Short mmCIF file of C-alpha atoms and ligand atoms in Angstrom, two decimals:
data_model
loop_
_atom_site.label_atom_id
_atom_site.label_comp_id
_atom_site.label_asym_id
_atom_site.label_seq_id
_atom_site.Cartn_x
_atom_site.Cartn_y
_atom_site.Cartn_z
CA MET A 1 0.00 0.00 0.00
CA ALA A 2 1.46 3.36 -0.99
CA PHE A 3 1.32 6.19 1.50
CA GLU A 4 -0.20 9.30 -0.11
CA SER A 5 1.74 12.50 0.43
CA LYS A 6 -0.40 15.63 0.37
CA ILE A 7 2.32 17.83 -1.08
CA LYS A 8 2.63 18.78 -4.77
CA THR A 9 5.78 20.86 -5.03
CA ILE A 10 5.70 21.97 -8.65
CA GLU A 11 3.03 21.70 -11.32
CA TRP A 12 2.27 23.12 -14.74
CA HIS A 13 -0.81 25.31 -14.43
CA GLY A 14 -2.24 26.72 -17.68
CA GLU A 15 0.65 28.79 -19.04
CA VAL A 16 2.76 28.99 -15.87
CA SER A 17 4.80 26.79 -13.57
CA ARG A 18 3.24 26.83 -10.08
CA MET A 19 5.50 25.93 -7.17
CA ILE A 20 5.73 26.02 -3.40
CA ASP A 21 8.11 28.78 -2.27
CA GLN A 22 10.61 26.77 -0.23
CA THR A 23 12.58 29.79 0.96
CA ILE A 24 9.88 30.80 3.44
CA LEU A 25 8.70 27.43 4.75
CA PRO A 26 7.77 26.55 7.45
CA LYS A 27 6.89 30.12 8.48
CA GLU A 28 4.64 30.65 5.49
CA PHE A 29 3.08 28.36 2.88
CA LYS A 30 2.91 30.24 -0.42
CA LEU A 31 2.49 29.19 -4.05
CA VAL A 32 4.42 31.14 -6.67
CA ASP A 33 3.58 31.34 -10.38
CA VAL A 34 6.73 31.37 -12.49
CA LYS A 35 5.89 32.96 -15.86
CA THR A 36 9.14 33.53 -17.78
CA THR A 37 12.53 31.89 -18.42
CA ASP A 38 14.25 34.59 -16.35
CA GLU A 39 11.89 34.01 -13.45
CA MET A 40 12.56 30.27 -13.66
CA TYR A 41 16.33 30.82 -13.70
CA SER A 42 16.06 32.88 -10.48
CA ALA A 43 13.57 30.47 -8.87
CA ILE A 44 16.11 27.66 -9.29
CA LYS A 45 19.19 29.75 -8.39
CA ASN A 46 17.55 31.29 -5.31
CA MET A 47 16.12 27.92 -4.25
CA ILE A 48 12.41 28.78 -4.35
CA VAL A 49 12.44 25.33 -5.93
CA ARG A 50 15.26 22.99 -4.86
CA GLY A 51 16.12 19.30 -4.65
CA ALA A 52 17.49 17.48 -7.69
CA PRO A 53 14.29 15.96 -9.18
CA ALA A 54 12.25 19.13 -8.49
CA ILE A 55 14.76 21.36 -10.25
CA GLY A 56 14.71 18.87 -13.13
CA ILE A 57 10.97 19.47 -13.54
CA ALA A 58 11.55 23.21 -13.09
CA GLY A 59 14.07 23.04 -15.95
CA ALA A 60 11.55 21.18 -18.13
CA HIS A 61 8.89 23.81 -17.37
CA GLY A 62 11.53 26.49 -18.02
CA VAL A 63 11.97 25.20 -21.58
CA SER A 64 8.17 25.32 -22.06
CA LEU A 65 8.13 28.93 -20.81
CA ALA A 66 11.03 29.80 -23.11
CA ALA A 67 9.18 28.25 -26.06
CA ILE A 68 6.02 30.23 -25.26
CA GLU A 69 8.04 33.48 -25.10
CA LEU A 70 9.97 32.80 -28.31
CA SER A 71 6.88 31.71 -30.25
CA LYS A 72 5.61 35.29 -29.85
CA GLN A 73 8.84 36.78 -31.24
CA ILE A 74 10.15 34.39 -33.94
CA SER A 75 8.31 32.80 -36.87
CA ASP A 76 11.20 30.97 -38.55
CA LYS A 77 11.45 27.45 -37.06
CA LYS A 78 15.24 27.09 -37.39
CA LYS A 79 15.81 30.47 -35.68
CA PHE A 80 13.23 29.52 -33.04
CA LEU A 81 15.12 26.29 -32.22
CA GLU A 82 18.47 28.14 -32.08
CA ALA A 83 17.03 30.70 -29.66
CA LEU A 84 15.45 27.91 -27.61
CA ARG A 85 18.87 26.24 -27.31
CA GLU A 86 20.33 29.47 -25.89
CA LYS A 87 17.58 29.70 -23.28
CA ALA A 88 17.97 25.99 -22.43
CA ASP A 89 21.71 26.46 -21.80
CA TYR A 90 20.94 29.51 -19.66
CA LEU A 91 18.50 27.48 -17.54
CA LYS A 92 21.07 24.69 -17.16
CA SER A 93 23.60 27.20 -15.80
CA SER A 94 21.37 28.10 -12.83
CA ARG A 95 22.76 25.34 -10.57
CA PRO A 96 25.66 23.05 -11.56
CA THR A 97 25.55 19.94 -9.36
CA ALA A 98 22.15 18.23 -9.76
CA VAL A 99 22.30 16.37 -13.06
CA ASN A 100 18.48 16.07 -13.19
CA LEU A 101 18.34 19.69 -14.38
CA TYR A 102 20.49 18.87 -17.42
CA TRP A 103 18.63 15.61 -17.95
CA ALA A 104 15.16 17.20 -18.04
CA VAL A 105 16.18 20.26 -20.10
CA GLU A 106 17.86 18.01 -22.66
CA LYS A 107 14.82 15.73 -22.80
CA GLN A 108 12.73 18.77 -23.72
CA MET A 109 15.29 19.95 -26.29
CA LYS A 110 15.41 16.52 -27.93
CA LEU A 111 11.62 16.55 -28.15
CA ALA A 112 11.58 20.10 -29.59
CA GLY A 113 14.09 19.06 -32.28
CA SER A 114 12.08 15.97 -33.20
CA ILE A 115 8.74 17.70 -33.90
CA LYS A 116 8.11 17.88 -37.63
CA GLY A 117 5.21 20.34 -37.30
CA THR A 118 4.88 24.07 -36.58
CA ILE A 119 6.32 26.20 -33.77
CA SER A 120 2.96 26.15 -32.07
CA GLU A 121 2.98 22.33 -32.18
CA ILE A 122 6.44 22.36 -30.56
CA VAL A 123 5.12 24.60 -27.76
CA SER A 124 2.17 22.26 -27.13
CA ALA A 125 4.39 19.17 -27.13
CA LEU A 126 6.80 20.74 -24.62
CA LYS A 127 3.98 21.73 -22.25
CA GLU A 128 2.49 18.24 -22.46
CA ASN A 129 5.85 16.57 -21.90
CA GLY A 130 6.50 18.73 -18.83
CA VAL A 131 3.29 17.37 -17.28
CA LYS A 132 4.23 13.82 -18.29
CA LEU A 133 7.60 14.19 -16.53
CA GLU A 134 5.79 15.46 -13.40
CA ASN A 135 3.56 12.38 -13.28
CA GLU A 136 6.45 10.03 -13.98
CA ASP A 137 8.44 11.58 -11.12
CA ILE A 138 5.75 10.61 -8.59
CA GLU A 139 5.39 7.09 -10.04
CA ILE A 140 9.18 6.57 -9.92
CA ASN A 141 9.32 7.78 -6.31
CA LYS A 142 6.62 5.32 -5.30
CA LYS A 143 8.50 2.46 -6.95
CA MET A 144 11.67 3.48 -5.11
CA GLY A 145 9.65 3.69 -1.93
CA ASP A 146 8.46 0.11 -2.32
CA TYR A 147 11.94 -1.26 -3.02
CA GLY A 148 13.53 0.80 -0.25
CA ALA A 149 10.92 -0.15 2.37
CA GLU A 150 12.11 -3.76 2.08
CA ALA A 151 15.51 -2.68 3.44
CA VAL A 152 14.06 -0.91 6.50
CA PRO A 153 14.31 -2.98 9.71
CA LYS A 154 11.16 -3.27 11.84
CA GLY A 155 10.80 -0.31 14.20
CA ALA A 156 13.90 1.37 12.73
CA ALA A 157 15.07 4.85 13.61
CA ILE A 158 16.16 6.30 10.26
CA LEU A 159 18.49 9.26 9.94
CA THR A 160 18.17 11.52 6.90
CA HIS A 161 20.17 14.56 5.82
CA CYS A 162 18.85 17.65 4.02
CA ASN A 163 15.42 17.26 2.40
CA ALA A 164 14.96 14.49 -0.14
CA GLY A 165 11.21 14.48 0.23
CA ALA A 166 8.07 15.50 -1.60
CA LEU A 167 9.46 19.05 -1.51
CA ALA A 168 12.61 17.98 -3.37
CA THR A 169 10.59 16.20 -6.06
CA VAL A 170 7.11 16.69 -7.53
CA GLY A 171 5.67 14.60 -4.71
CA TYR A 172 6.28 11.64 -2.39
CA GLY A 173 10.08 12.03 -2.33
CA THR A 174 13.12 9.80 -2.74
CA ALA A 175 14.65 9.22 0.74
CA LEU A 176 11.42 10.39 2.40
CA GLY A 177 9.49 8.30 -0.16
CA VAL A 178 11.29 5.24 1.23
CA ILE A 179 10.33 6.41 4.72
CA ARG A 180 6.68 6.99 3.67
CA SER A 181 6.43 3.50 2.17
CA ALA A 182 8.12 1.92 5.21
CA TYR A 183 5.80 3.84 7.55
CA ALA A 184 2.73 2.63 5.66
CA LYS A 185 3.78 -0.93 6.55
CA ASP A 186 5.19 -0.27 10.01
CA SER A 187 4.01 2.76 11.97
CA THR A 188 6.63 2.13 14.68
CA ILE A 189 9.48 3.50 12.52
CA LYS A 190 10.74 6.99 13.32
CA VAL A 191 12.94 9.59 11.72
CA PHE A 192 15.93 11.65 12.84
CA ALA A 193 16.39 14.75 10.66
CA ASP A 194 19.74 16.53 10.49
CA GLU A 195 19.30 20.29 10.65
CA THR A 196 21.53 20.69 7.52
CA ARG A 197 23.47 23.91 7.79
CA PRO A 198 23.67 26.39 6.19
CA ARG A 199 20.22 26.43 4.52
CA GLN A 200 18.50 24.23 7.12
CA GLN A 201 16.54 22.10 4.67
CA GLY A 202 16.36 19.37 7.33
CA ALA A 203 15.03 21.67 10.05
CA ARG A 204 12.79 23.83 7.86
CA LEU A 205 11.56 21.40 5.22
CA THR A 206 11.96 17.77 6.33
CA THR A 207 10.37 18.30 9.74
CA TRP A 208 7.53 20.34 8.18
CA GLU A 209 6.92 17.78 5.48
CA LEU A 210 6.91 14.76 7.79
CA ALA A 211 4.64 16.57 10.23
CA GLN A 212 2.10 17.09 7.39
CA ASP A 213 1.90 13.30 7.11
CA GLY A 214 2.05 12.61 10.84
CA ILE A 215 5.36 10.70 10.63
CA PRO A 216 7.31 11.06 13.92
CA VAL A 217 10.50 13.07 13.50
CA THR A 218 13.23 14.23 15.88
CA LEU A 219 15.35 17.19 14.80
CA ILE A 220 19.08 17.06 15.60
CA THR A 221 21.91 19.43 14.69
CA ASP A 222 24.49 18.27 12.15
CA GLY A 223 27.19 17.51 14.72
CA MET A 224 24.98 15.15 16.75
CA CYS A 225 24.70 12.16 14.43
CA SER A 226 27.74 10.20 15.72
CA TYR A 227 26.54 10.65 19.30
CA PHE A 228 23.14 9.11 18.55
CA MET A 229 24.75 6.38 16.44
CA SER A 230 27.09 5.47 19.30
CA LYS A 231 24.07 5.19 21.63
CA GLY A 232 22.44 2.67 19.27
CA MET A 233 19.62 5.14 18.57
CA ILE A 234 19.96 5.11 14.76
CA ASN A 235 19.53 1.90 12.75
CA MET A 236 19.73 3.12 9.18
CA VAL A 237 20.60 6.20 7.10
CA VAL A 238 18.77 7.16 3.88
CA THR A 239 19.59 10.31 1.93
CA GLY A 240 18.94 11.56 -1.58
CA ALA A 241 21.50 12.46 -4.25
CA ASP A 242 22.21 15.27 -6.67
CA ARG A 243 24.50 13.35 -9.00
CA ILE A 244 25.83 9.80 -8.91
CA ALA A 245 28.89 8.89 -10.98
CA ALA A 246 29.17 5.63 -12.97
CA ASN A 247 31.12 4.06 -10.08
CA GLY A 248 28.48 4.94 -7.46
CA ASP A 249 30.29 7.94 -5.90
CA THR A 250 27.45 10.23 -4.83
CA ALA A 251 27.16 14.00 -4.54
CA ASN A 252 24.55 15.14 -2.05
CA LYS A 253 24.08 18.04 0.36
CA ILE A 254 27.21 19.09 2.24
CA GLY A 255 27.56 16.97 5.36
CA THR A 256 26.32 13.75 3.80
CA TYR A 257 29.90 12.43 3.56
CA THR A 258 30.41 13.01 7.30
CA VAL A 259 27.21 11.07 8.06
CA ALA A 260 28.37 8.21 5.79
CA ILE A 261 31.74 7.97 7.58
CA ALA A 262 30.01 7.92 10.97
CA ALA A 263 27.56 5.24 9.76
CA LYS A 264 30.44 3.05 8.50
CA TYR A 265 32.27 3.37 11.84
CA HIS A 266 29.13 2.33 13.74
CA ASN A 267 28.19 -0.44 11.28
CA ILE A 268 24.93 1.25 10.30
CA PRO A 269 23.62 0.70 6.75
CA PHE A 270 23.87 3.85 4.64
CA TYR A 271 21.53 4.04 1.62
CA ILE A 272 21.08 6.56 -1.16
CA ALA A 273 17.63 6.83 -2.76
CA ALA A 274 17.64 8.38 -6.23
CA PRO A 275 15.99 7.89 -9.63
CA LEU A 276 18.14 6.72 -12.55
CA SER A 277 17.93 10.29 -13.90
CA THR A 278 20.32 11.27 -11.05
CA ILE A 279 22.97 8.85 -12.30
CA ASP A 280 25.44 10.47 -14.69
CA ILE A 281 26.99 7.55 -16.55
CA SER A 282 29.13 9.96 -18.56
CA ILE A 283 31.42 10.54 -15.58
CA LYS A 284 33.59 7.79 -14.14
CA SER A 285 33.95 8.98 -10.56
CA GLY A 286 32.83 11.59 -8.06
CA SER A 287 35.92 13.74 -8.60
CA GLU A 288 34.36 14.88 -11.91
CA ILE A 289 31.14 16.16 -10.30
CA PRO A 290 30.95 19.98 -10.33
CA ILE A 291 30.34 21.25 -6.80
CA GLU A 292 28.32 24.44 -6.44
CA GLU A 293 29.88 27.17 -4.31
CA ARG A 294 27.09 29.32 -2.87
CA ASN A 295 26.81 32.80 -1.46
CA HIS A 296 28.97 33.34 1.64
CA GLU A 297 26.10 35.03 3.45
CA GLU A 298 24.52 31.60 3.87
CA VAL A 299 27.34 30.94 6.36
CA THR A 300 27.98 34.40 7.84
CA HIS A 301 24.33 35.28 8.47
CA ILE A 302 21.28 33.79 10.13
CA ASN A 303 17.97 35.54 9.43
CA GLY A 304 19.86 38.57 8.07
CA ASP A 305 22.12 38.95 11.16
CA TRP A 306 25.91 38.50 11.16
CA ILE A 307 26.86 35.52 13.34
CA CYS A 308 30.65 35.80 13.09
CA SER A 309 33.53 38.24 12.82
CA LYS A 310 33.29 40.33 9.64
CA ASP A 311 36.98 39.57 8.84
CA VAL A 312 36.57 35.81 8.65
CA ASN A 313 37.32 33.75 5.50
CA ILE A 314 34.40 31.76 4.11
CA ILE A 315 34.14 28.72 1.83
CA ASN A 316 30.63 27.45 1.14
CA PRO A 317 30.46 24.31 -1.01
CA SER A 318 26.82 23.24 -1.22
CA PHE A 319 27.51 19.53 -1.79
CA ASP A 320 30.08 16.87 -0.98
CA VAL A 321 30.85 13.50 -2.55
CA THR A 322 30.41 10.27 -0.61
CA PRO A 323 32.77 7.57 -1.94
CA ASN A 324 30.97 4.46 -3.18
CA GLU A 325 32.62 2.18 -0.60
CA LEU A 326 30.61 3.90 2.17
CA ILE A 327 27.26 3.21 0.43
CA THR A 328 25.35 0.04 1.35
CA GLY A 329 22.91 0.33 -1.55
CA ILE A 330 21.46 2.78 -4.08
CA ILE A 331 17.67 2.56 -4.11
CA THR A 332 16.30 3.24 -7.61
CA GLU A 333 13.06 2.63 -9.51
CA LYS A 334 14.72 -0.52 -10.88
CA GLY A 335 15.49 -1.96 -7.46
CA ILE A 336 18.33 -1.59 -4.96
CA LEU A 337 21.72 -1.46 -6.67
CA ARG A 338 24.55 -3.05 -4.69
CA PRO A 339 28.35 -2.91 -4.99
CA ASP A 340 30.16 -3.33 -7.35
CA TYR A 341 28.30 -0.20 -8.55
CA THR A 342 30.15 0.06 -11.84
CA LYS A 343 28.55 -3.27 -12.72
CA SER A 344 25.12 -2.81 -11.09
CA ILE A 345 24.70 0.70 -12.60
CA LYS A 346 25.55 -0.61 -16.09
CA LYS A 347 23.00 -3.38 -15.60
CA ALA A 348 20.31 -0.90 -14.51
CA PHE A 349 20.95 1.09 -17.72
CA ASN A 350 21.03 -2.09 -19.82
CA ILE A 351 24.58 -1.34 -21.04
O1 MRU B 401 20.63 22.57 -2.26
P1 MRU B 401 19.43 21.67 -2.34
O2 MRU B 401 18.43 21.91 -1.26
O3 MRU B 401 18.82 21.67 -3.72
O4 MRU B 401 20.04 20.22 -2.10
C1 MRU B 401 19.18 19.12 -2.11
C2 MRU B 401 19.83 17.85 -1.78
O5 MRU B 401 21.03 17.76 -1.57
C3 MRU B 401 18.96 16.64 -1.83
O6 MRU B 401 19.36 15.69 -0.91
C4 MRU B 401 19.05 16.04 -3.25
O7 MRU B 401 18.78 17.00 -4.21
C5 MRU B 401 18.12 14.89 -3.43
S1 MRU B 401 16.47 15.42 -3.50
C6 MRU B 401 15.46 14.10 -3.78
#
């Protein structure tokens, strides 16, 4: 039985992309209508929409918005497609790490190039495909949830980092999808959510999202995970991913690597839950994954106030790479991939 999540994070609505503004949750629940390519670029960059699969859908909607705009300015199909390519590349440059953004934008561009009909037919096909990708995202998450739930021990306390939930996808979630499916079968499981500095996706989004569904969650700060592991209070870790290399090395929110090391030390299974669209088979290992460096104010400020000396040096990588040897399994819509990941990933892609 699948557990229904009430949250729809992003959805095509008439001629606009409608999304939950994740910068102001949990203080305020607000839907935002994104109407232009520029607005979509900023929505992704400023994290109104965030989480790898959700920004993939945002990218797909962004191409539809770009096509609508250009169809009002250009009548020659070749010029239209050239201009669409420029806007697609611009959208892809909004955030560099999550490969789902590239994947979804390129899916739309391939479709646009394949339409034999008019510009207006291209626009309609792109809008329709954006909606199809939304629906597929939820279906894939539910499949992952079912596979992942099998790996959850009875009554487990599951630690998760960042937000890999309904809010990071169209709905249901990847890591939190596994938790939703496990909870539907066993309501004694519980969740520990890492706060996830500096943007606090764990504190702000994961706790809010799980509370909507009545799933018990305990919030801890990022430095606390080893302590709770050493006390035997955590039985499993499940996180999402932004990009997985062909050897299984996985980029996810900064701090994930630390959690994986702590889990290994305490003999706790560490799982990644991610759709195949997060796996980038074009790169051999994690060292090739581009890591986004974000605004230093995310570190120096909390709620607009300085929290440190103004002379301090800042480095703010948004993601880190967990080496494949720390990962117990990668939960996908095709089942749980196990080491050797180079082999199991190839098999999942039928190559
Ligand atoms: O910077 P964010 O909030 O977009 O980072 C999100 C994460 O790191 C998630 O864990 C990842 O995208 C997987 S979401 C299903």
